[in-house]
Short mmCIF file of C-alpha atoms in Angstrom, two decimals:
data_model
loop_
_atom_site.label_atom_id
_atom_site.label_comp_id
_atom_site.label_asym_id
_atom_site.label_seq_id
_atom_site.Cartn_x
_atom_site.Cartn_y
_atom_site.Cartn_z
CA MET A 1032 0.00 0.00 0.00
CA TYR A 1033 1.26 3.51 -0.78
CA THR A 1034 1.84 5.79 2.16
CA PHE A 1035 1.44 9.30 0.79
CA LYS A 1036 3.97 10.81 3.23
CA HIS A 1037 6.64 8.64 1.54
CA LEU A 1038 5.40 9.21 -2.01
CA LEU A 1039 6.77 11.60 -4.60
CA ALA A 1040 4.21 11.65 -7.40
CA VAL A 1041 5.63 12.04 -10.89
CA THR A 1042 3.23 13.44 -13.47
CA ASN A 1043 2.50 12.26 -16.98
CA ARG A 1044 -0.72 13.84 -18.24
CA ARG A 1045 -0.97 11.26 -21.05
CA LEU A 1046 -1.65 8.49 -18.53
CA CYS A 1047 -4.66 10.22 -16.97
CA GLU A 1048 -8.09 8.74 -17.54
CA ARG A 1049 -9.75 12.04 -16.59
CA ALA A 1050 -8.78 15.69 -17.03
CA PHE A 1051 -5.19 16.24 -15.91
CA LEU A 1052 -6.01 19.09 -13.51
CA GLU A 1053 -8.76 16.99 -11.92
CA GLN A 1054 -6.17 14.28 -11.35
CA ILE A 1055 -3.77 16.83 -9.85
CA GLU A 1056 -6.56 18.10 -7.58
CA TRP A 1057 -7.17 14.56 -6.28
CA LEU A 1058 -3.46 13.88 -5.93
CA ALA A 1059 -2.67 17.14 -4.12
CA SER A 1060 -5.58 16.51 -1.74
CA CYS A 1061 -3.89 13.23 -0.71
CA ARG A 1062 -0.89 15.31 0.41
CA PRO A 1063 2.02 13.28 -0.95
CA ALA A 1064 5.59 14.26 -0.05
CA GLY A 1065 5.57 16.18 -3.35
CA VAL A 1066 4.34 16.34 -6.92
CA ILE A 1067 7.11 16.39 -9.53
CA LEU A 1068 5.62 18.12 -12.58
CA ARG A 1069 7.62 16.20 -15.18
CA GLU A 1070 5.82 16.67 -18.55
CA LYS A 1071 9.14 16.56 -20.37
CA ASP A 1072 7.56 16.61 -23.83
CA LEU A 1073 6.43 20.22 -23.38
CA PRO A 1074 8.51 23.18 -24.56
CA GLU A 1075 9.29 25.64 -21.77
CA GLU A 1076 6.51 28.17 -22.43
CA GLU A 1077 3.81 25.48 -22.58
CA TYR A 1078 5.30 23.92 -19.47
CA PHE A 1079 5.15 27.32 -17.77
CA LEU A 1080 1.42 27.72 -18.52
CA LEU A 1081 0.61 24.26 -17.20
CA ALA A 1082 2.93 24.68 -14.22
CA GLU A 1083 1.15 27.86 -13.19
CA GLN A 1084 -2.12 25.92 -12.88
CA VAL A 1085 -0.58 22.90 -11.15
CA LEU A 1086 1.30 25.09 -8.68
CA SER A 1087 -1.96 26.83 -7.77
CA VAL A 1088 -3.70 23.51 -7.08
CA CYS A 1089 -0.79 22.21 -5.01
CA LYS A 1090 -0.65 25.41 -2.94
CA LYS A 1091 -4.36 25.06 -2.17
CA TYR A 1092 -3.59 21.77 -0.36
CA GLY A 1093 -0.15 22.64 1.00
CA THR A 1094 1.38 19.96 -1.22
CA PRO A 1095 4.92 20.68 -2.46
CA CYS A 1096 5.07 21.21 -6.22
CA ILE A 1097 8.47 20.39 -7.68
CA PHE A 1098 9.17 21.67 -11.17
CA HIS A 1099 11.20 19.46 -13.51
CA THR A 1100 14.09 20.70 -15.70
CA TRP A 1101 12.81 24.24 -16.37
CA THR A 1102 14.60 26.40 -13.78
CA ASP A 1103 13.52 29.67 -15.41
CA ALA A 1104 9.85 28.67 -15.26
CA ALA A 1105 10.31 27.86 -11.57
CA ARG A 1106 11.94 31.24 -10.95
CA ARG A 1107 9.21 33.13 -12.81
CA LEU A 1108 6.50 31.43 -10.76
CA GLY A 1109 8.36 31.59 -7.47
CA CYS A 1110 8.58 27.82 -7.09
CA PRO A 1111 11.54 27.10 -4.76
CA GLN A 1112 11.73 23.39 -5.67
CA ILE A 1113 13.29 21.89 -8.78
CA HIS A 1114 14.11 18.38 -9.96
CA LEU A 1115 16.83 17.96 -12.56
CA PRO A 1116 18.25 15.18 -14.65
CA LEU A 1117 21.93 14.87 -13.72
CA TRP A 1118 23.06 16.33 -17.07
CA ARG A 1119 21.03 19.48 -16.32
CA LEU A 1120 22.30 19.70 -12.72
CA ARG A 1121 25.85 19.65 -14.10
CA GLU A 1122 25.00 22.66 -16.31
CA VAL A 1123 23.25 24.84 -13.72
CA TYR A 1124 24.51 23.78 -10.26
CA LYS A 1125 26.16 27.17 -9.66
CA GLU A 1126 22.88 28.99 -10.38
CA LEU A 1127 20.54 27.29 -7.92
CA GLU A 1128 21.00 29.34 -4.76
CA GLU A 1129 17.34 30.46 -4.61
CA PHE A 1130 16.03 26.89 -4.68
CA GLN A 1131 15.30 25.37 -1.28
CA VAL A 1132 14.92 21.88 -2.74
CA VAL A 1133 17.03 20.48 -5.58
CA GLY A 1134 16.33 16.92 -6.67
CA ALA A 1135 18.40 14.91 -9.12
CA SER A 1136 17.83 11.68 -11.02
CA VAL A 1137 20.66 9.15 -10.71
CA HIS A 1138 21.35 5.69 -12.08
CA SER A 1139 24.58 4.68 -10.31
CA VAL A 1140 26.34 5.15 -7.01
CA ALA A 1141 28.93 7.39 -8.70
CA GLU A 1142 26.14 9.59 -10.07
CA ALA A 1143 24.55 9.77 -6.61
CA GLU A 1144 27.84 10.96 -5.10
CA GLU A 1145 28.29 13.51 -7.89
CA ALA A 1146 24.74 14.87 -7.54
CA GLN A 1147 25.23 15.29 -3.80
CA ARG A 1148 28.52 17.17 -4.40
CA LEU A 1149 26.73 19.44 -6.90
CA GLY A 1150 24.17 20.46 -4.29
CA ALA A 1151 21.24 18.06 -4.68
CA THR A 1152 19.12 17.94 -1.53
CA TYR A 1153 17.45 14.64 -2.51
CA LEU A 1154 17.83 11.95 -5.17
CA THR A 1155 15.61 9.68 -7.20
CA ALA A 1156 17.48 6.46 -7.90
CA GLY A 1157 16.39 3.86 -10.37
CA HIS A 1158 14.92 2.18 -11.98
CA ILE A 1159 14.44 -0.35 -9.22
CA PHE A 1160 11.83 -2.73 -10.67
CA PRO A 1161 10.92 -3.52 -14.28
CA THR A 1162 8.75 -0.75 -15.72
CA ASP A 1163 6.97 0.09 -18.94
CA CYS A 1164 8.80 3.42 -18.93
CA LYS A 1165 12.08 1.56 -19.52
CA LYS A 1166 10.98 -1.42 -21.60
CA GLY A 1167 13.84 -3.78 -22.32
CA VAL A 1168 16.22 -2.08 -19.88
CA PRO A 1169 17.11 -4.34 -16.93
CA ALA A 1170 16.04 -3.06 -13.51
CA ARG A 1171 18.84 -2.08 -11.13
CA GLY A 1172 17.17 -3.77 -8.17
CA LEU A 1173 16.91 -3.35 -4.44
CA GLU A 1174 20.61 -3.95 -3.73
CA PHE A 1175 21.46 -0.99 -5.98
CA LEU A 1176 19.03 1.18 -4.02
CA LYS A 1177 20.46 0.02 -0.69
CA GLU A 1178 23.97 0.86 -1.88
CA VAL A 1179 22.94 4.37 -2.99
CA CYS A 1180 21.16 4.98 0.33
CA GLY A 1181 24.23 3.85 2.24
CA THR A 1182 26.58 6.05 0.22
CA VAL A 1183 24.96 9.48 0.34
CA SER A 1184 23.76 11.56 3.27
CA ILE A 1185 20.73 13.10 1.54
CA PRO A 1186 17.27 11.50 1.18
CA VAL A 1187 16.85 8.95 -1.61
CA TYR A 1188 13.59 7.96 -3.31
CA GLY A 1189 13.42 4.73 -5.30
CA ILE A 1190 11.84 5.07 -8.73
CA GLY A 1191 10.75 2.68 -11.43
CA GLY A 1192 8.09 0.02 -11.30
CA VAL A 1193 6.96 0.92 -7.79
CA THR A 1194 3.53 -0.52 -6.98
CA GLN A 1195 1.38 -0.76 -3.88
CA GLU A 1196 2.66 -4.32 -3.48
CA ASN A 1197 6.39 -3.50 -3.52
CA ALA A 1198 6.53 0.04 -2.09
CA GLU A 1199 7.48 -1.17 1.40
CA MET A 1200 10.52 -2.96 -0.08
CA ILE A 1201 11.85 0.45 -1.15
CA LEU A 1202 11.63 1.78 2.41
CA ALA A 1203 13.31 -1.36 3.75
CA GLN A 1204 16.46 -0.44 1.79
CA GLY A 1205 16.87 2.81 3.71
CA ALA A 1206 15.10 5.06 1.21
CA LYS A 1207 13.12 8.07 2.41
CA GLY A 1208 10.35 7.09 0.01
CA TYR A 1209 9.40 6.17 -3.52
CA CYS A 1210 8.30 7.78 -6.74
CA VAL A 1211 5.16 6.67 -8.53
CA MET A 1212 3.88 7.73 -11.93
CA SER A 1213 1.34 5.28 -13.37
CA GLY A 1214 -0.31 4.45 -10.05
CA VAL A 1215 -1.05 8.09 -9.24
CA MET A 1216 -1.83 9.30 -12.73
CA ARG A 1217 -4.48 6.60 -13.07
CA GLY A 1218 -5.56 6.70 -9.41
CA LYS A 1219 -9.13 7.50 -8.42
CA CYS A 1220 -10.64 9.11 -5.37
CA GLU A 1221 -11.58 6.42 -2.88
#
């Protein structure tokens, strides 16, 4: 079972079975640890317009909204939380002083150490279990996650193939929590 205090929700509006903002409203009302507004197919200005709406919904519920990749959009909207692929963190790490939260995506222990050195305040490490998002790419597994958690001093969230049935396994490896995309983008109010 998901525990929302341990859950970072990752958005993908294409997975929603109802209007995206309705899904965000439901999700924000569950008060997860945060909502990472990923939507990586959008150009920055379209992302900005969507982010403005999502940020408003998240604020209504006191749910942290974490922008993804687009640091300028976050600055323009006053969002102090950003999540970056490691390649992007390498480019902008000296320009992040106004962000209170800086997440980074990592896929090895060496990348986790590098992201921490570059100022990340939390990591998403994966992919842990097989997932449709990475078809044909072998999962890194729970031992990988345990090693990352034991190497860095910042919170780590396991990502990739996390379900209600295996979420507790992520926590058992020392992770602060887990990231879920499909489960929360298709989730319904209960």
